Coordinates of C-alpha atoms in Angstrom, one line a residue:
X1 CA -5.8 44.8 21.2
X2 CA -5.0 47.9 22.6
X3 CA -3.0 50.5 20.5
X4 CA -1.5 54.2 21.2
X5 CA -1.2 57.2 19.2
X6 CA 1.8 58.2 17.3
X7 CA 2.5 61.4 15.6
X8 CA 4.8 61.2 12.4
X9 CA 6.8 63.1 10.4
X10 CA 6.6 61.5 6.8
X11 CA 9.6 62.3 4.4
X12 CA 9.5 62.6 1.2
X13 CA 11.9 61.5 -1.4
X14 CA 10.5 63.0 -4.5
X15 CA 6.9 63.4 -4.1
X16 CA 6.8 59.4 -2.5
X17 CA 6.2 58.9 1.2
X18 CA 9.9 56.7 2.7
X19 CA 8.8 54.0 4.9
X20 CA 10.1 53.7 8.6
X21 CA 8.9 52.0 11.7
X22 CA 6.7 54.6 12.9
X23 CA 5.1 55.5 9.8
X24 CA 4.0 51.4 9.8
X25 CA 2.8 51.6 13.2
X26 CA 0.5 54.7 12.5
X27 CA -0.7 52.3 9.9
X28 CA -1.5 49.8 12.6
X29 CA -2.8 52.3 14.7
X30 CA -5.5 53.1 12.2
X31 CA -6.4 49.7 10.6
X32 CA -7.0 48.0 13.5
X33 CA -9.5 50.6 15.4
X34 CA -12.6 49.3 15.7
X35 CA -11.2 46.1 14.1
X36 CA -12.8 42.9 15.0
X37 CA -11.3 39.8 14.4
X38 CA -14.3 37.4 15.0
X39 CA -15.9 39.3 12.8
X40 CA -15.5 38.0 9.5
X41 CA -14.3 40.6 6.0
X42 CA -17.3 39.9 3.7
X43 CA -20.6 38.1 3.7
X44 CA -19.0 35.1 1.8
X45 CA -15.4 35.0 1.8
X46 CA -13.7 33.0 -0.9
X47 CA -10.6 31.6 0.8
X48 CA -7.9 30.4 -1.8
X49 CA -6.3 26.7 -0.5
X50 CA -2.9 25.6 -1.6
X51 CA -0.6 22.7 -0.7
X52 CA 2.7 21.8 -0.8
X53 CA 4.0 18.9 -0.3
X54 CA 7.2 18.1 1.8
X55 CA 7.5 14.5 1.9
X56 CA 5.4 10.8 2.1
X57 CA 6.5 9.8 5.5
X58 CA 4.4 6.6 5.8
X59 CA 1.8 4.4 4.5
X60 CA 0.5 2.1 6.8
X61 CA -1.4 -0.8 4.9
X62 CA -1.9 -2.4 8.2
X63 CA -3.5 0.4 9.6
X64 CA -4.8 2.0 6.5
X65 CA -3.0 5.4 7.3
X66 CA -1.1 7.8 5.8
X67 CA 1.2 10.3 7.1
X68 CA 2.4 13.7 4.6
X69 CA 4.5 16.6 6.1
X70 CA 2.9 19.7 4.2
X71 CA 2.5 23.5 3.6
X72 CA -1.0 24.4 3.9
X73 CA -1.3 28.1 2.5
X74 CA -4.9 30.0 3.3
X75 CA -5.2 33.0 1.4
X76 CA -8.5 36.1 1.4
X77 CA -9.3 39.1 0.8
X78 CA -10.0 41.7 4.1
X79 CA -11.0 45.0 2.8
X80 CA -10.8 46.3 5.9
X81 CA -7.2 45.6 6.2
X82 CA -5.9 47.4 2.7
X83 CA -4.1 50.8 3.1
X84 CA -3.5 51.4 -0.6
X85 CA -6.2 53.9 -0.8
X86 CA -9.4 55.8 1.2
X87 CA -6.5 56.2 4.4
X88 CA -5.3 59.5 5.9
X89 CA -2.6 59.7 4.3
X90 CA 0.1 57.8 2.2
X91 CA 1.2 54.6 3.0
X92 CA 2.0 53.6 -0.4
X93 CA 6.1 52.8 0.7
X94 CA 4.7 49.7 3.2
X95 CA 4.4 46.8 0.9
X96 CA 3.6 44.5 3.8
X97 CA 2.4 44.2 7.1
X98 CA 2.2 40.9 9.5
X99 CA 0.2 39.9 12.3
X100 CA -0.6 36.9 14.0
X101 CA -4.4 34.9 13.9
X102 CA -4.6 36.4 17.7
X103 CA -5.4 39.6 15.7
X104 CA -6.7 38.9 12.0
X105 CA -10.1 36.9 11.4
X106 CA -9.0 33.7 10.0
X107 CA -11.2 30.9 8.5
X108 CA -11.6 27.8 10.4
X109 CA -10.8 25.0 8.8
X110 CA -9.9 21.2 9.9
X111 CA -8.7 17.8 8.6
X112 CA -12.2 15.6 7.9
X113 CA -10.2 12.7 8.0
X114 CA -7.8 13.1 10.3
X115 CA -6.9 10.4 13.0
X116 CA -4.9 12.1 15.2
X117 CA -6.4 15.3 15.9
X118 CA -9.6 16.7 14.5
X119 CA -9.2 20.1 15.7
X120 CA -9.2 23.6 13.5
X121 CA -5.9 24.2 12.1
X122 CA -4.3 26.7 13.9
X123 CA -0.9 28.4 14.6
X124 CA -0.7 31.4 16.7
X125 CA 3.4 31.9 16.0
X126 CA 3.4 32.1 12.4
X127 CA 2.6 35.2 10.9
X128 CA -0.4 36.3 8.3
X129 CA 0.8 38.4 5.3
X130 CA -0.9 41.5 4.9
X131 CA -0.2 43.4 1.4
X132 CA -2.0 46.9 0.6
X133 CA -4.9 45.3 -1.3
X134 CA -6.1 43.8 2.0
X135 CA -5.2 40.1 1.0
X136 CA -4.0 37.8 3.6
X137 CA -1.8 34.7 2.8
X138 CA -0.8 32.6 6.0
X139 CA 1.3 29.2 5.6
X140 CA 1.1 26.8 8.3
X141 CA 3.4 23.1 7.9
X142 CA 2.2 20.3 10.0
X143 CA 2.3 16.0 9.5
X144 CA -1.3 15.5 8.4
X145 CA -1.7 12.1 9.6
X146 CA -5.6 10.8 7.9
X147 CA -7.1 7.6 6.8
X148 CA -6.6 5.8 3.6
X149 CA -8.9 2.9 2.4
X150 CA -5.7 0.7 1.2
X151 CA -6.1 -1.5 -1.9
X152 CA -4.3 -4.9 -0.9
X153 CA -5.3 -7.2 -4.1
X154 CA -1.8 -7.1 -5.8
X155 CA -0.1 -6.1 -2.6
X156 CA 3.5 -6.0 -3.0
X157 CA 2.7 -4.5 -6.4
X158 CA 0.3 -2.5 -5.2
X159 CA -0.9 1.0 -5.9
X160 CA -2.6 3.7 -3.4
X161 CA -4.7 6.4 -3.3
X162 CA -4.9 8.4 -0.3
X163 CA -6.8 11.8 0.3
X164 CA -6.7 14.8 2.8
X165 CA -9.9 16.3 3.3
X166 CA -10.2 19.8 4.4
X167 CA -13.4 21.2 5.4
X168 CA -14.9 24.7 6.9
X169 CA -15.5 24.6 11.2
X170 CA -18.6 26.9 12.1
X171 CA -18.7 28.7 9.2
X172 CA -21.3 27.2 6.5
X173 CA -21.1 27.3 2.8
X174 CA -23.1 30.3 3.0
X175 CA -20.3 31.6 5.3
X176 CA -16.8 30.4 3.6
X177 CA -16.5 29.1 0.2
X178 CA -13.5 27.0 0.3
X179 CA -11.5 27.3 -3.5
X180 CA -8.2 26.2 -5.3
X181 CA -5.7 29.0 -5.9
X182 CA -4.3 28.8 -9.7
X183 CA -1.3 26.5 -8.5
X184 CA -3.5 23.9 -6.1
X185 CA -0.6 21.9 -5.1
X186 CA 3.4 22.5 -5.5
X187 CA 6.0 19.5 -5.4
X188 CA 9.0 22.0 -6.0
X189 CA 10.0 20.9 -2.1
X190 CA 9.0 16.9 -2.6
X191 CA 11.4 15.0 -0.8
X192 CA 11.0 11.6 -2.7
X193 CA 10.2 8.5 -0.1
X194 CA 12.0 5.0 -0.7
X195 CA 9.8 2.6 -0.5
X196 CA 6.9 4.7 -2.3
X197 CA 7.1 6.3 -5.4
X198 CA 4.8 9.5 -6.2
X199 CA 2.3 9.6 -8.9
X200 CA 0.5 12.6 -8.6
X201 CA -1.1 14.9 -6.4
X202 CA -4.7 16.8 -7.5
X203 CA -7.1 19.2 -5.9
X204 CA -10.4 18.0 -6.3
X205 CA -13.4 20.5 -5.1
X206 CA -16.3 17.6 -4.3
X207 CA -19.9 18.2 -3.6
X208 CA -20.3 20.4 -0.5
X209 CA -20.6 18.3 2.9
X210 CA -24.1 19.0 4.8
X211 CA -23.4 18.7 8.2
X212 CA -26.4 19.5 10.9
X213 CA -29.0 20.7 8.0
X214 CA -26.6 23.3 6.8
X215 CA -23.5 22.6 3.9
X216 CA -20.2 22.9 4.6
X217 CA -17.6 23.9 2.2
X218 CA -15.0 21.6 1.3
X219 CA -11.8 20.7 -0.6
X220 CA -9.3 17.7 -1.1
X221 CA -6.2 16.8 -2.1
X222 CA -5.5 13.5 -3.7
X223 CA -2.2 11.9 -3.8
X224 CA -1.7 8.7 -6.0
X225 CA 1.4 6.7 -5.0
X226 CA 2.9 3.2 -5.9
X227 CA 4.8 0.5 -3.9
X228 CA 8.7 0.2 -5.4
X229 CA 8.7 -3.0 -6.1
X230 CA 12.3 -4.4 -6.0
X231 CA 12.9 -5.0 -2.6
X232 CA 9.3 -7.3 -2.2
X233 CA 10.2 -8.9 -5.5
X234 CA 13.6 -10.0 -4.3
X235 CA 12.6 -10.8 -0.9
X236 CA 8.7 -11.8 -0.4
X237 CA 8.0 -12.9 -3.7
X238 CA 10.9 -14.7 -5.1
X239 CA 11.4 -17.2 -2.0
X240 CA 8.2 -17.7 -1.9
X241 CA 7.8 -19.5 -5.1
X242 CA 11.0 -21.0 -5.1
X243 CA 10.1 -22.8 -1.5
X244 CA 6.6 -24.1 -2.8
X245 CA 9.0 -26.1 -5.3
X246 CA 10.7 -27.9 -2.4
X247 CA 7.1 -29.2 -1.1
X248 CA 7.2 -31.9 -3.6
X249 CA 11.1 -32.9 -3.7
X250 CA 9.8 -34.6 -0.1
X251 CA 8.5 -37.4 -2.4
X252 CA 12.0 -38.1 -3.8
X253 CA 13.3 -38.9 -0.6
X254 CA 14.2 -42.6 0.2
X255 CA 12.4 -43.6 3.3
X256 CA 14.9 -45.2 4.8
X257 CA 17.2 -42.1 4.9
X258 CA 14.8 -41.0 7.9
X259 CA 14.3 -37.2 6.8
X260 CA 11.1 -37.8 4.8
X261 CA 9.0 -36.4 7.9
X262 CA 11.2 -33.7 8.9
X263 CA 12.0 -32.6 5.5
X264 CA 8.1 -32.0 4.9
X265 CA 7.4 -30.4 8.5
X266 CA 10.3 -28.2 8.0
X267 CA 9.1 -26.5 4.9
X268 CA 5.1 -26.4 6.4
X269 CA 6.8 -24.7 9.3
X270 CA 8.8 -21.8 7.3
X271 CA 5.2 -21.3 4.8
X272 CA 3.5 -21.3 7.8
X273 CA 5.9 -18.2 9.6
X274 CA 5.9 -16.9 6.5
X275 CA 2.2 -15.9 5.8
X276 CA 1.8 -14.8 9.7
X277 CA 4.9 -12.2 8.4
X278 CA 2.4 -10.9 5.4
X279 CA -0.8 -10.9 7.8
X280 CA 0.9 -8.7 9.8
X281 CA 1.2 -6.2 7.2
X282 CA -2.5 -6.7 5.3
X283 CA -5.5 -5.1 7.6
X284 CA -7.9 -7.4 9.4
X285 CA -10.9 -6.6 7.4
X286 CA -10.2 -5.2 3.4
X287 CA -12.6 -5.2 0.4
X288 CA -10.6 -6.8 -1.5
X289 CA -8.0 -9.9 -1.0
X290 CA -4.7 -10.3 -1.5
X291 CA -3.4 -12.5 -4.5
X292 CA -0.5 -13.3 -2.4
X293 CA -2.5 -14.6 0.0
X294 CA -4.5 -16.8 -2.1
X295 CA -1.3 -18.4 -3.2
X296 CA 0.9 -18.9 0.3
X297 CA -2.4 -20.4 1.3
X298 CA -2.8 -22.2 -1.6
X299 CA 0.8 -23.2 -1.5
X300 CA 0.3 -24.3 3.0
X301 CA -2.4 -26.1 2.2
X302 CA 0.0 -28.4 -0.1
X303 CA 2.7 -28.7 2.0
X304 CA -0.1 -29.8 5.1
X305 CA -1.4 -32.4 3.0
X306 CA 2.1 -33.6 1.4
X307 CA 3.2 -33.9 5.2
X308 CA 0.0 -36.2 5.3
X309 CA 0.9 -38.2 2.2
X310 CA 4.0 -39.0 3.2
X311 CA 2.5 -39.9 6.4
X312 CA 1.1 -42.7 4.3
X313 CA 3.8 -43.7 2.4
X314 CA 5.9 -44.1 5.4
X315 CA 3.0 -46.8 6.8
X316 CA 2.9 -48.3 3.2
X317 CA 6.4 -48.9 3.2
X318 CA 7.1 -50.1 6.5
X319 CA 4.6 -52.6 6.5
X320 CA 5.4 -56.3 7.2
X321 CA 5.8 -58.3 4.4
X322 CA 4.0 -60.8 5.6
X323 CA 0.8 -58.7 6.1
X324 CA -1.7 -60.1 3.3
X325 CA -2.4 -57.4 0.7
X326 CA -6.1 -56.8 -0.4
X327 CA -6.6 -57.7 -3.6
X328 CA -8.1 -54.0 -4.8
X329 CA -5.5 -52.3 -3.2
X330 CA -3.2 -54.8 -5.1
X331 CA -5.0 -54.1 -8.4
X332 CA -4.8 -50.0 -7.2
X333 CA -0.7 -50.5 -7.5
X334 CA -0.9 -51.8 -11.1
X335 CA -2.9 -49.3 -12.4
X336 CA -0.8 -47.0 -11.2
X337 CA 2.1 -48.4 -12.4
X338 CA 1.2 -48.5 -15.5
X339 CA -0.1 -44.8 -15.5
X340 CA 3.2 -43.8 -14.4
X341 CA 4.7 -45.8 -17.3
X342 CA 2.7 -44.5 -19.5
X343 CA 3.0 -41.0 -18.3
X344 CA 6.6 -41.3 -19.2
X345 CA 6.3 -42.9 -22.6
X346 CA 4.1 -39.8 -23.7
X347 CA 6.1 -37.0 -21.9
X348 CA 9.3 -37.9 -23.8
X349 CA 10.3 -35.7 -26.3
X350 CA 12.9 -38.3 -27.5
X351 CA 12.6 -41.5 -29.8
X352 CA 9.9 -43.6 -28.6
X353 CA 11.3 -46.5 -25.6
X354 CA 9.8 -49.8 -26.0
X355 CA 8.5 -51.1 -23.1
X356 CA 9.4 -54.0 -21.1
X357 CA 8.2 -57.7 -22.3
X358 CA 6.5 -60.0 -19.5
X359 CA 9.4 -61.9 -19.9
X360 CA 11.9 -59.0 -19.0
X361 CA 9.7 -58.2 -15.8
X362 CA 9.7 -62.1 -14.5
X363 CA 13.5 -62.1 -15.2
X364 CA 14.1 -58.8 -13.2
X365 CA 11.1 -58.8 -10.3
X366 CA 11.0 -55.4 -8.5
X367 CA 13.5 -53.4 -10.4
X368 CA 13.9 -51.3 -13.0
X369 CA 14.6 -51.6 -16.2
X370 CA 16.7 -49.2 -18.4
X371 CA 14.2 -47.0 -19.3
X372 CA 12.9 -46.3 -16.2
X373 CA 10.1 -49.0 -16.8
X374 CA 8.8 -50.6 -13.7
X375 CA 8.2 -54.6 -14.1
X376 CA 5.1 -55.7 -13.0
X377 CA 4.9 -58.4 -10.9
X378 CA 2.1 -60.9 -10.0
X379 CA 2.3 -59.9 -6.8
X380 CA 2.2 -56.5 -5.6
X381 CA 4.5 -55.6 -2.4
X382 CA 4.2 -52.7 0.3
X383 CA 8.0 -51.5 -0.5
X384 CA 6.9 -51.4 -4.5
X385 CA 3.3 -49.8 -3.7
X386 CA 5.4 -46.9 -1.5
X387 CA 7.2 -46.3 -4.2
X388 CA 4.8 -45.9 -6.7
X389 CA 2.8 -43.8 -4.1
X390 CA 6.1 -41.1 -4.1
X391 CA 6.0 -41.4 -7.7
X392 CA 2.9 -40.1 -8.3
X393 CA 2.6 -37.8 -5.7
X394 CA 5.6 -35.8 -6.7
X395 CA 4.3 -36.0 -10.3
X396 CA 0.3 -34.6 -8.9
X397 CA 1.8 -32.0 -6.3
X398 CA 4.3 -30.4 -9.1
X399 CA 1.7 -30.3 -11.4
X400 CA -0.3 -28.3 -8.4
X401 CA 2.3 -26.0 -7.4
X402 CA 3.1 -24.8 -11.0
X403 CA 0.0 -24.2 -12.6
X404 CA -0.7 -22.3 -9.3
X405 CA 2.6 -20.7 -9.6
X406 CA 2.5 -19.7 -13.2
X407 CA -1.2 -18.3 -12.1
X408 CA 0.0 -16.3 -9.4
X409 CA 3.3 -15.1 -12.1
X410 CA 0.6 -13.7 -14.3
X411 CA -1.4 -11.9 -12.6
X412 CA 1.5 -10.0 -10.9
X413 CA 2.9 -9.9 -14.1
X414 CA 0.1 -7.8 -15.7
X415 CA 0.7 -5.5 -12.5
X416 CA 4.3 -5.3 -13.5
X417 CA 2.9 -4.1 -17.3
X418 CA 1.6 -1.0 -15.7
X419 CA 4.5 0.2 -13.8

């Protein structure tokens, strides 16, 4: 840095030095001979670290980043840059002076975690602040873009907790001592984000990172944030359980309406598009797993093997007549019947129904009764055994599908508790 010589007239407005332009570059003049700027103020420089936080921009769960617009403020004491005494004369009336890092010593510091650029934070167009005590305060704003370990098990209603890591470049422990300034972090410029909501923001000062058989100071920030939830509630969650209650309506179809198949491969089809849409946002490999994967898989599973049941119901029913029927399978139909009659009898909440005499069933084969009693006949047929076989698989896959569904409803309930 080269400099030249000025010679000042000071005035004086009673007794006090008035500042002016030249009287601040005499100043300069004489701090800065025989100024070094790679040499550093102090055998261990305590450099104060704040943040303030602009705005979340993203969280990738996918990717497991996440990406803050910030205010990083670096602040230290260089006694060899104060004028407020011990200079020839008095330069009391300057307040402040700024220079650039070209200039000033300035610690080196970059983002541990970063995974964009793992570089020392620099900015050679943004001035340091200089006051007459010799401390410095420079303020640089970047998009700290770092890694973040996501935490997927109640994903939609899930919680984060990201951190930025800053550590000292070159400089050891010994060196730099990296510490909070009384206000660590300041949310006064927080633009709020709209899909997640801000918890809280700390400064933690960890354990001291040894790095090459020497320790490096260090510092973090940690910001705690939380998914709103309306927008996945109303539309990932809420179709999801209302379409695993179609899965067994395919069991009320009449076969002979000729939808049974497509019905059932229709809804496998939209489950199936619909857990490839959440994969795409849960990462490859996670700790933990995703309750709402556990239930669309759940829930796919079901709907593959009601496409399979009704597979056999459709061969059940369209079965010639005249085919001979084994005598277990036969005896398999009438069990059944009567479990599904007896299923009913008990579910009823209302007086109890009598059930149908042997002499009602022989008088009305094959039909029903006015209680929804099926007659038993002494022969069992393939159109009777396919319709017992709809009846009690929409009875076992509802049964499924809610007690998985009111599973699912509680644990993301409990989630819901916390918010």
């Amino acid at each position: 840095m080269t400099h030249q010589a000025y010679c000042v007239t000071v005035t004086l407005v009673q007794g006090q030095p008035v500042y002016s332009i030249a009287l601040e570059s005499q100043l300069r003049e004489e701090i800065f001979t025989n100024y070094s700027a790679l040499q550093r103020p102090a055998k261990i420089v305590n450099v104060k670290v704040d943040l303030t936080l602009l705005t979340v921009n993203d969280l990738s769960i996918k990717y497991q980043t996440l990406s803050v617009s910030a205010l990083l403020t670096l602040s230290w004491i260089d006694d060899r840059l104060a004028w407020l005494s011990g200079r020839s004369q008095d330069y009391t009336s300057i307040l402040y002076m700024y220079d650039t890092e070209k200039n000033v010593w300035k610690p080196t510091i970059y983002v541990e975690n970063s995974v964009v650029d793992l570089s020392v934070i620099t900015d050679p167009n943004t001035p340091m602040r200089m006051d007459q005590r010799g401390e410095i305060r420079w303020s640089t704003s970047a998009i700290y873009i770092v890694s973040c370990e996501s935490e997927i098990m109640y994903y939609p209603l899930d919680q984060q907790t990201c951190e930025v890591k800053l550590t000292t470049a070159g400089y050891t422990a010994l060196d730099i001592n990296l510490i909070f300034d009384p206000t660590p972090v300041t949310l006064a410029f927080y633009a709020e984000n709209g899909e997640w909501e801000l918890l809280t923001v700390q400064g933690i000062k960890p354990t001291d990172k040894v790095l090459g058989g020497a320790s490096h100071s260090k510092v973090l920030f940690r910001i705690s944030m939380r998914r709103r939830p309306l927008f996945h509630i109303m539309n990932t969650m809420f179709p999801v359980v209302l379409m695993a209650f179609l899965i067994p309506m395919a069991f009320k179809l009449n076969v002979e309406s000729g939808e049974k198949m497509g019905y059932s491969l229709t809804v496998l089809l939209a489950y199936a598009v619909y857990l490839s849409m959440i994969s795409e946002n849960i990462p490859s490999t996670s700790v933990s797993i995703c309750f709402l994967s556990i239930y669309l898989a759940t829930t796919l599973v079901l709907s593959t093997l009601s496409v399979l049941f009704v597979i056999v119901v459709i061969n059940v029913h369209h079965s010639p007549e005249e085919e001979p029927m084994s005598p277990k399978l036969q005896a398999f139909g009438f069990k059944l019947e009567k479990v599904l009659c007896r299923k009913k009898n008990d579910a009823s909440t209302q007086p109890v129904k009598v059930a149908p005499t042997p002499n009602d069933c022989l008088d009305k084969p094959d039909t029903m009764l006015k209680d929804n009693y099926m007659c038993e006949e002494e022969d069992m047929t393939w159109i009777r055994l396919s319709r017992l076989l709809d009846q009690f698989f929409f009875v076992t896959f509802m049964i499924v599908i809610t007690f998985s569904t009111l599973v699912f409803t509680a644990l993301t309930s409990l989630k819901l508790l916390t918010y």
